XYZ file of C-alpha atoms in Angstrom:
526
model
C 6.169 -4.983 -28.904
C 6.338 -4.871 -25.240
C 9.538 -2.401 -24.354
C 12.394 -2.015 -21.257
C 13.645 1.085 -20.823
C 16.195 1.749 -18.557
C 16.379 5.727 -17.452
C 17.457 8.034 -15.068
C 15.959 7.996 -11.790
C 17.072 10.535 -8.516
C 15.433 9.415 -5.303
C 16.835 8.673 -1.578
C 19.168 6.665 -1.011
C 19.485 4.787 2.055
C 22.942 5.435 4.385
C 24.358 2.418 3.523
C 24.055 2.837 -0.073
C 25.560 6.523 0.110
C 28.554 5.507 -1.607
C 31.185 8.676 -1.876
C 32.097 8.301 -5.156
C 28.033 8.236 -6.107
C 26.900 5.187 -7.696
C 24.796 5.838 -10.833
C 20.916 5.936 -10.151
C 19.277 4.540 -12.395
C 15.243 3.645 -13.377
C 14.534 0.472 -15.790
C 11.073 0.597 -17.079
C 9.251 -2.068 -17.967
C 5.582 -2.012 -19.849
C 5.213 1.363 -18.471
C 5.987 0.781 -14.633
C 9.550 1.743 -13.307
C 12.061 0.003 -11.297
C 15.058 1.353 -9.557
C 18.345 0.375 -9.261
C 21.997 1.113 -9.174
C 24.756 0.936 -11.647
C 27.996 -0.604 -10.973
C 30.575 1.428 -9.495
C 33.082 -0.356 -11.613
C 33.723 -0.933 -15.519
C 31.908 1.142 -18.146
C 30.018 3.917 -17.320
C 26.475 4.175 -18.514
C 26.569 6.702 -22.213
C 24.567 9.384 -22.441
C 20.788 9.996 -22.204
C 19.117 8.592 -24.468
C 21.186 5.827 -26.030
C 19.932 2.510 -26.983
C 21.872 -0.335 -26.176
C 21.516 -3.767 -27.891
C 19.095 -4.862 -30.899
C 15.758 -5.644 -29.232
C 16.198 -8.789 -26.851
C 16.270 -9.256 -22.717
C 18.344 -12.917 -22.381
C 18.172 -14.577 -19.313
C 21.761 -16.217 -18.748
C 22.488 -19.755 -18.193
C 26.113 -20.524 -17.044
C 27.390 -24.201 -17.101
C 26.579 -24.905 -13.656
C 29.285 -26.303 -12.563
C 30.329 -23.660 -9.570
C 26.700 -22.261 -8.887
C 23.136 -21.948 -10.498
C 23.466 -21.330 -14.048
C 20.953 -18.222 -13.519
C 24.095 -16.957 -11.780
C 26.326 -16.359 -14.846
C 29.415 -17.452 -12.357
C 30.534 -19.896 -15.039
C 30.974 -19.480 -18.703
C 27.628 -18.634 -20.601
C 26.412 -21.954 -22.366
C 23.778 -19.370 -24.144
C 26.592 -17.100 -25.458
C 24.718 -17.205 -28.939
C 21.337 -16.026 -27.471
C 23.230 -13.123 -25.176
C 25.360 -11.750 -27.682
C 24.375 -8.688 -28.792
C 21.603 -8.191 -25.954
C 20.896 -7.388 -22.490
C 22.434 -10.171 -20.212
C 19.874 -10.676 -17.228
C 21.598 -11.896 -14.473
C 20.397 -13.672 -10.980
C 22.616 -12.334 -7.974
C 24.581 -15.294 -6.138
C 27.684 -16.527 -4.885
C 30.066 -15.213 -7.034
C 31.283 -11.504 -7.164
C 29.631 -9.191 -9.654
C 32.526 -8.552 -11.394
C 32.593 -11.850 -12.224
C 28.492 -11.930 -13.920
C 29.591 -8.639 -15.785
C 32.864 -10.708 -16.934
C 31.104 -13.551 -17.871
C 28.716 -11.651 -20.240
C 30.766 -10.202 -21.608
C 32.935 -12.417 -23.149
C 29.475 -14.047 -23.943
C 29.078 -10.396 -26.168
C 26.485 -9.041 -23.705
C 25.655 -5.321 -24.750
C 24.778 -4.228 -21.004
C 23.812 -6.882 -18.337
C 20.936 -6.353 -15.700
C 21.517 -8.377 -12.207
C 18.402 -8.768 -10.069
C 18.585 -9.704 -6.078
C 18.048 -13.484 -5.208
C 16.236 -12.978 -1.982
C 13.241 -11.196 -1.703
C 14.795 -9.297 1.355
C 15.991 -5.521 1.904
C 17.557 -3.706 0.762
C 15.946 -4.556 -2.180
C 18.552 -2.681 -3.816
C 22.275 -2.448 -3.619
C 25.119 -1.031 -5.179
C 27.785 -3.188 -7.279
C 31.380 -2.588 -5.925
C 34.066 -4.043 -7.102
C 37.665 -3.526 -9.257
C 37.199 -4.409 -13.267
C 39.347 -1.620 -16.063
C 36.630 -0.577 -18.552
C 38.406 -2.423 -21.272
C 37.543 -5.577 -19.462
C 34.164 -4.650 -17.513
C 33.505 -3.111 -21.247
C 29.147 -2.793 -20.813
C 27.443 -0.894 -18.030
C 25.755 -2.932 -15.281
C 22.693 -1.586 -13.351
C 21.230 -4.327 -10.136
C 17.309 -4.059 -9.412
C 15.556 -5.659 -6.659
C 14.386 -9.684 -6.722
C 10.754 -8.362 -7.209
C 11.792 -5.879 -10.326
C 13.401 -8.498 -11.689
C 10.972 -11.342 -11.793
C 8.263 -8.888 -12.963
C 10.620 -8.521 -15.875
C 11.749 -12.049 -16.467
C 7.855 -12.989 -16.603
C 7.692 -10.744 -19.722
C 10.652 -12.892 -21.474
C 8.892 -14.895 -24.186
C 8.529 -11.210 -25.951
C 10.905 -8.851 -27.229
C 12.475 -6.131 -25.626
C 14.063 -2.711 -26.260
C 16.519 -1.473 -23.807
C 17.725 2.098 -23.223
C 20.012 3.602 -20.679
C 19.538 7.076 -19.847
C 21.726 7.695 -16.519
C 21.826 10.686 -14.779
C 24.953 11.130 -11.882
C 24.184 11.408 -8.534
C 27.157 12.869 -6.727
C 25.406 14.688 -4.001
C 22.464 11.614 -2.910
C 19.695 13.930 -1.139
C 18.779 12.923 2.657
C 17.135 9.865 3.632
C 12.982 10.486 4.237
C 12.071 10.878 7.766
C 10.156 8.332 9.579
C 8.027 7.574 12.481
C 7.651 3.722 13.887
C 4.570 3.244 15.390
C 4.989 -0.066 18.072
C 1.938 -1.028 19.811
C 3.297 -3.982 21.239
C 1.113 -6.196 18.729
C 2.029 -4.291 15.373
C 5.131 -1.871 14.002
C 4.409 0.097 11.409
C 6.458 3.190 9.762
C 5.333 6.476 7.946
C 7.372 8.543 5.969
C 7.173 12.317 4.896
C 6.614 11.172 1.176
C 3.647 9.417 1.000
C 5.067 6.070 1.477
C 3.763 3.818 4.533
C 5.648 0.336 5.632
C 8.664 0.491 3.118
C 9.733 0.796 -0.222
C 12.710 -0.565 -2.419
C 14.854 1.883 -1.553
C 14.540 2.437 2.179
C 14.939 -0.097 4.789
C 12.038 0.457 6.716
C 9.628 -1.305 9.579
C 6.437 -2.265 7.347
C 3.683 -3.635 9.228
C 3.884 -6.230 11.332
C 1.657 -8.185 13.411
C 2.879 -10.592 16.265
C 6.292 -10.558 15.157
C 5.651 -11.170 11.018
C 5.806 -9.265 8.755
C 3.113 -8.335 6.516
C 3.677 -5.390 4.066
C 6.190 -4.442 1.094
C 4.830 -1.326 0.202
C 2.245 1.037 0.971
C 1.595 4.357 -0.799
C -1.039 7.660 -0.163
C -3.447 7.258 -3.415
C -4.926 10.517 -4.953
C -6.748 10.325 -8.216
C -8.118 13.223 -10.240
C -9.160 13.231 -13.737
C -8.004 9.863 -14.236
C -4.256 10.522 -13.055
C -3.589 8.755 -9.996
C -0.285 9.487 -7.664
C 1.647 7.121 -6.089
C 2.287 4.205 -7.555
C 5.364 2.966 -5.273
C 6.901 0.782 -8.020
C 7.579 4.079 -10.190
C 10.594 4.118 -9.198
C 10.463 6.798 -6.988
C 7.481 8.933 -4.386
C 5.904 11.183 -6.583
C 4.892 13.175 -3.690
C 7.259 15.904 -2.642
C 8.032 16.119 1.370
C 7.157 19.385 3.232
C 7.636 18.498 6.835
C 9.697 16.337 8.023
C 7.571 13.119 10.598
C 7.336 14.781 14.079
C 5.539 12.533 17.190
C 2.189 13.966 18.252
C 2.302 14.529 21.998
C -0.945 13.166 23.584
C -3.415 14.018 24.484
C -4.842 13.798 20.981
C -8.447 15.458 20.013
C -11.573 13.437 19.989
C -11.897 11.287 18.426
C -8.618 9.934 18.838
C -8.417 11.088 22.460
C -7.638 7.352 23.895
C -4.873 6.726 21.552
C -1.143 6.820 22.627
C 0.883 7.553 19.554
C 0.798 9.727 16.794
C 2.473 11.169 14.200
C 1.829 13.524 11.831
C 3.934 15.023 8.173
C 2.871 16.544 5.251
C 3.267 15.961 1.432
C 2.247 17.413 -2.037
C 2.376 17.085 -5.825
C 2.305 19.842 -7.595
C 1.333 18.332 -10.529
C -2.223 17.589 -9.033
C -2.059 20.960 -6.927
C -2.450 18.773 -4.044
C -0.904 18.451 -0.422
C -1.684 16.174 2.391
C -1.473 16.517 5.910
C -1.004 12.972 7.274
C -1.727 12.091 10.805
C -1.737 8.425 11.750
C -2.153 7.013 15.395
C -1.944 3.678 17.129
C -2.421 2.752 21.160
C -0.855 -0.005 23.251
C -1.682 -3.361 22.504
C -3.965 -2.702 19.361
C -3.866 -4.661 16.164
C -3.886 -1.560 14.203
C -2.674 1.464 13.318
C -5.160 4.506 12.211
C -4.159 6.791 9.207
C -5.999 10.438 8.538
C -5.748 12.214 4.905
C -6.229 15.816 4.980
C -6.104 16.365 1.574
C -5.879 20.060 0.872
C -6.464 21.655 -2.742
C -3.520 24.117 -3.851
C -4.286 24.096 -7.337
C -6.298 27.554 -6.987
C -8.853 25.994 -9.290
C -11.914 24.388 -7.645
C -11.549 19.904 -7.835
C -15.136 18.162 -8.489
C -14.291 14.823 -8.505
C -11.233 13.793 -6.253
C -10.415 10.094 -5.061
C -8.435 9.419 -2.087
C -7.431 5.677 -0.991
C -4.575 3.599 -0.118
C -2.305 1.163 -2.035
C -0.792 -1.877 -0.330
C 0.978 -4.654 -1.302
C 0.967 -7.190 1.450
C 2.687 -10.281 1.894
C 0.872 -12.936 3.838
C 3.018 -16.388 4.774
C 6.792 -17.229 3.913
C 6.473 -16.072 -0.039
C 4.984 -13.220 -1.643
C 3.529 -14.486 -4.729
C 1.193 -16.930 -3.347
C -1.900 -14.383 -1.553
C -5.553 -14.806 -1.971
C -7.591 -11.802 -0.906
C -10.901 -11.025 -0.267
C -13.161 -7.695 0.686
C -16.440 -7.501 3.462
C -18.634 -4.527 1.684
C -20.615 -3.647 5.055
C -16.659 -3.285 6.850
C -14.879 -1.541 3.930
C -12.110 -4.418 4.438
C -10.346 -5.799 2.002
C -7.514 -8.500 2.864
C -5.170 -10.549 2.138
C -4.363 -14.120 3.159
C -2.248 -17.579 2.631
C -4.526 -19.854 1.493
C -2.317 -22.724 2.020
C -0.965 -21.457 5.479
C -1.535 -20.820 8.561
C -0.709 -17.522 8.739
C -1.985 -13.783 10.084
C -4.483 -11.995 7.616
C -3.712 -8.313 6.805
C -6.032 -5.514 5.704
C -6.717 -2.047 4.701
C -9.975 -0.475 6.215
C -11.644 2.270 4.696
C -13.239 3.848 7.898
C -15.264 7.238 7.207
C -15.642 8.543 3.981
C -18.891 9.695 1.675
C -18.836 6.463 0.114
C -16.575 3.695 -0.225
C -16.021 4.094 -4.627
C -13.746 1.511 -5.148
C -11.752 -2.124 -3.803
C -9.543 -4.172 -5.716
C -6.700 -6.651 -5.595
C -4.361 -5.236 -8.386
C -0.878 -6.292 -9.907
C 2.049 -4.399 -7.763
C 2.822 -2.701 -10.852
C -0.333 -1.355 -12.055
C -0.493 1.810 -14.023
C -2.667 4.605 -13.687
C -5.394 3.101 -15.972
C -5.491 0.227 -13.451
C -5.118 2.223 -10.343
C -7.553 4.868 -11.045
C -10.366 1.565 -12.184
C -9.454 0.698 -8.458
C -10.355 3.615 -7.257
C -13.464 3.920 -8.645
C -14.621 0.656 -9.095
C -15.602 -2.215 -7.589
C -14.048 -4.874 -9.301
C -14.770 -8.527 -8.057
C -11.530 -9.663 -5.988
C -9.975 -13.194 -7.448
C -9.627 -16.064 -4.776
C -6.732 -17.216 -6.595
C -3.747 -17.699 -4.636
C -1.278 -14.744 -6.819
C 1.040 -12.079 -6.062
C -1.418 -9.312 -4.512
C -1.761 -6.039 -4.041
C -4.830 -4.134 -2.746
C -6.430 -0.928 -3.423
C -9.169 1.012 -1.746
C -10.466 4.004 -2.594
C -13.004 6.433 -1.324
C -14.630 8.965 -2.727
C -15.408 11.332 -5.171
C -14.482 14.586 -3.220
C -15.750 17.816 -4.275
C -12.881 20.393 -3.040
C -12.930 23.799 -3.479
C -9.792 25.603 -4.085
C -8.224 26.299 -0.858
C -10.172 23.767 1.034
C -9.743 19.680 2.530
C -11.367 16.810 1.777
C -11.095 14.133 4.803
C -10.593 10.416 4.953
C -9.651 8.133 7.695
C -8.338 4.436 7.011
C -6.732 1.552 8.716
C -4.097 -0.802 8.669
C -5.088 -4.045 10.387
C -4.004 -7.500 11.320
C -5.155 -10.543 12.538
C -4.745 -14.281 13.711
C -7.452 -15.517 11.246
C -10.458 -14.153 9.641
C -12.616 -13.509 12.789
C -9.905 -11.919 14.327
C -9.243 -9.620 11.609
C -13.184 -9.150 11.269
C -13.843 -8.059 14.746
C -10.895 -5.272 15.497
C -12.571 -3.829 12.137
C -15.910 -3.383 12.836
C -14.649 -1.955 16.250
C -13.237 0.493 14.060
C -16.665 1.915 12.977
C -17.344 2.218 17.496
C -13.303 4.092 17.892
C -14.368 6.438 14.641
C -18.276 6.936 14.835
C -18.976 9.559 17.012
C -22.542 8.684 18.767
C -23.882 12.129 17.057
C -23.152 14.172 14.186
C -23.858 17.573 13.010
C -25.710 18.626 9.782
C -27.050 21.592 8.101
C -30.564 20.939 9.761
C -29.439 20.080 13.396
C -28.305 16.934 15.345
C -28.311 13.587 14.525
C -27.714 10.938 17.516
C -27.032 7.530 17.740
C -27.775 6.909 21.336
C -26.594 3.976 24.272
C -27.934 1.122 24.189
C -29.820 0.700 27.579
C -29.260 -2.385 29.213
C -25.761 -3.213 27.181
C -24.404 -5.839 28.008
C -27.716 -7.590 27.633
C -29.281 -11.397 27.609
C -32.525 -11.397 25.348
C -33.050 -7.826 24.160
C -32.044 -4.462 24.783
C -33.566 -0.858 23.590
C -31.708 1.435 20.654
C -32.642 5.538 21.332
C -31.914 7.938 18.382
C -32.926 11.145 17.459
C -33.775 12.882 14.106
C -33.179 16.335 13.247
C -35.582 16.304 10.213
C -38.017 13.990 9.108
C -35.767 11.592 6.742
C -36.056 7.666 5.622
C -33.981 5.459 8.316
C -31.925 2.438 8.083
C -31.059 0.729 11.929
C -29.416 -2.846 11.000
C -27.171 -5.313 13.426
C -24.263 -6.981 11.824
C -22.777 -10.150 13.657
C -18.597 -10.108 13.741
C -18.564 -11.524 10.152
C -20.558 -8.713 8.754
C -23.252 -10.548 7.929
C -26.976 -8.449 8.321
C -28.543 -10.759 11.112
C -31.474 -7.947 11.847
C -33.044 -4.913 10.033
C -35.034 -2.674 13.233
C -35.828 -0.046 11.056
C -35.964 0.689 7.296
C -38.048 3.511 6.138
C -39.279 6.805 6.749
C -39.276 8.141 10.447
C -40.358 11.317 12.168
C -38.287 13.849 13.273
C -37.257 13.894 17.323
C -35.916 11.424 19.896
C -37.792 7.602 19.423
C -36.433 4.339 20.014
C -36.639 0.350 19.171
C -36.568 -2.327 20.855
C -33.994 -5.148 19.583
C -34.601 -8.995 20.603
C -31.572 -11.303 20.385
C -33.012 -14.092 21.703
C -31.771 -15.965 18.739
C -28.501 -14.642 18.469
C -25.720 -16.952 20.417
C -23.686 -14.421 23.214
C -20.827 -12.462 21.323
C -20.472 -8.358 20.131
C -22.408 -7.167 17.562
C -22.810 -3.601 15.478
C -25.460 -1.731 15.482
C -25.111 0.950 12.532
C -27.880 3.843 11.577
C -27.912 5.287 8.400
C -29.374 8.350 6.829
C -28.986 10.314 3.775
C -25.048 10.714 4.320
C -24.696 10.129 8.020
C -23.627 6.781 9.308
C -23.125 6.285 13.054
C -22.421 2.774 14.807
C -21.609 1.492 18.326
C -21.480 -2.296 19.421
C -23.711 -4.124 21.143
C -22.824 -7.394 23.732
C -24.802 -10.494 24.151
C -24.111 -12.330 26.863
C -25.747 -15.614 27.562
């Protein structure tokens, strides 16, 4: 038997919601995954923790009709049989909430649920109103549109439902957040692990030439199987430890051209992990950069830590309709309309040791399902759904009192192309043209001519004798030639690249060994 349980739940509340006389916070979970929401400032009050309310059934109202949508419950309940007894679920609308609540019940509703009709924000609000207790005689709690339909998908099985409320009278302090605006995108980070927005606060997301493209977005850390945070929990399960403050440029190399920055930090104690969060953007740029710092507190050593992102975009007009896909040699995975013609949005996983996981995953997957994301590659489903994405990167050995580094991006773009070429530049921003190792320097060097016509010549130089991959990847990142691929001497060589072939464009040129990737692009120009 599948179960809703409604519980307590204390997390920010946004200004507007700050009533004085402190609405009722309140969590409903559903199949394991937690929803927030607010209880009614009027009528019943929710009875203590742990009390079960109702027999074992979620109804969905149906009112006559005759003043609004019978998903409403503005009009008498023609489905007073089914409700009585059980949870009333209730679709906000034109009439006042007191109203639903009345409606139910006289219908014999046990407690009544009322989820937002527009997929807007705040997701959230609270339900004001006047009703005496004797006549508003169930307590009410509203969740978001999104919470909601999750739920009412899950109708056709039983449910329990249990209310266990815990008074806020004193809400804590909004989080603190920094908008990045690079003319192109907005984007907002928050000081508890949360990137875009969330249900309860009303924040920027990301958008891309003017349109929106995010819900939620959340810091991933997964060790030992136990993943933190899933945004739809209910709540960040990160803690804040410093408040967002701007980074004043300039900014170290390799963010050095970059314009804005911001950095906070977060932890969970739980995991004996904090972050230290640093994300920068620069005029006119499709994208916004994010770097984990992900320090071990635990004071035991971690072998095997996962770091990633979690992100449910929202390509088009609705939310439930994305397709997604993922490009293995750019670490991108996107979503997209299918039907429209809309911008494309994407998470890029930009330097890690290796890329261990991609998926597209339902917004309110658990931590079996986010930590198979993680650590998995799990073949993404063209079909058009409600998406969310996960990429992960990893497994980080950290040492107790030591970091573990990853870098990712948030990225949009007109179409696929678009979105395909300002992430492999990513990979030319990031890569630095050498990198140090235990036996010396390893360089990447320019590309002499560049721009070029027909061919050009690739330097590099090995500190040790090692086996060599030197590939080009077109704008698609599709392999289109393979230079080197084998053993190589130590010391400074080069090879000799002919694009004769090639039509006139920017291409990557990436060298790999052992661990050490560096890339820079490469212009053809007919």
């Amino acid at each position: 038997m599948r179960t809703i349980r409604i519980s307590a739940l204390l997390f920010a509340l946004a200004p507007a919601l700050a009533l004085a006389q402190g609405p009722d916070s309140i969590r409903v979970e559903h199949n394991g995954v937690q929803y927030p929401g607010y209880g009614a400032t009027f009528g019943a009050r929710f009875p203590q923790p742990g009390t079960t309310i109702g027999p074992d059934t979620l109804v969905h109202v149906a009112g006559s009709g005759e003043t609004a949508p019978a998903g409403q419950g503005c009009d008498p309940l023609v489905n007073a049989d089914e409700v009585e007894g059980n949870i009333a679920m209730v679709e906000r609308g034109t009439c006042t909430f007191v109203l639903k609540v009345q409606n139910a019940v006289a219908a014999g509703a046990a407690a009544v649920i009322v989820y937002n009709d527009v997929d807007d924000k705040p997701g959230i609000v609270v339900m004001g109103g006047e009703c005496e207790p004797d006549v508003c005689s169930v307590p009410a709690v509203f969740i978001s549109y999104r919470s909601g339909l999750n739920i009412l998908a899950e109708l056709e099985s039983p449910k329990i439902v249990t209310l266990i409320p815990i008074r806020v009278t004193e809400p804590p302090p909004p989080p603190s957040v920094g908008t990045h605006n690079t003319g192109v995108v907005q984007f907002d980070v928050t000081d508890y692990g949360f990137l875009g927005t969330d249900a309860q606060f009303d924040g920027t997301g990301f958008v891309f030439n003017g349109e929106q493209g995010l819900f939620v977005s959340s810091v991933l850390v997964g060790i030992d199987g136990e993943v933190v945070s899933n945004p739809y929990r209910g709540g960040s399960e990160w803690t804040a430890v410093s408040e967002v403050t701007p980074i004043a440029p300039p900014f170290p190399a390799p963010f050095d051209h970059f314009d804005q920055g911001f950095v906070t930090a977060f932890e969970n104690a739980d995991l004996g992990i904090r972050v230290m969060e640093r994300s920068y953007s620069r005029e006119n740029d499709p994208y916004v950069i994010v770097k984990l710092e992900v320090e071990n507190i635990s004071g035991s050593d971690i072998s095997d830590a996962y770091l990633g992102l979690f992100a449910d975009f929202d390509a088009g007009t609705t939310w439930d309709d994305d397709a997604a896909g993922f490009e293995q040699n750019l670490n991108l995975v996107y979503v997209f309309d299918p039907v429209e013609a809309a911008p494309f949005f994407g998470l890029v996983a930009i330097t890690a040791p290796d890329l261990s996981g991609y998926s597209t995953v339902a917004a309110t997957a658990d931590d079996a399902q986010l930590w198979e994301a993680l650590t998995s590659e799990v073949e993404i489903s063209p079909d058009p759904a409600q998406r969310a994405v996960v990429i992960g990167t990893g497994p980080y050995a950290i040492a107790a009192g030591t970091n573990a580094v990853a870098l990712f991006a948030f990225v949009g773009g007109t179409d696929i192309e678009d979105l395909l070429v300002t992430a492999q530049g990513f990979f030319v921003i990031i890569d630095s043209a050498e990198a140090t190792t235990p036996e010396g320097t390893f360089v990447l060097g320019s590309a002499y001519p560049n721009p070029f016509a027909q061919g050009t010549t690739i330097p590099f130089d090995l500190p040790t004798a090692q086996r060599v991959r030197l590939a080009v990847y077109d704008v698609l990142g599709r392999e289109v030639a393979v230079l080197v691929d084998g053993p190589r001497p130590a010391g400074e060589q080069a090879v000799a690249f002919d694009a004769a072939a090639l039509p006139s464009g920017v291409y990557l040129v990436r060298l790999e060994a052992g661990a050490m990737r560096l890339t820079q692009a490469l212009t053809v120009v007919r």
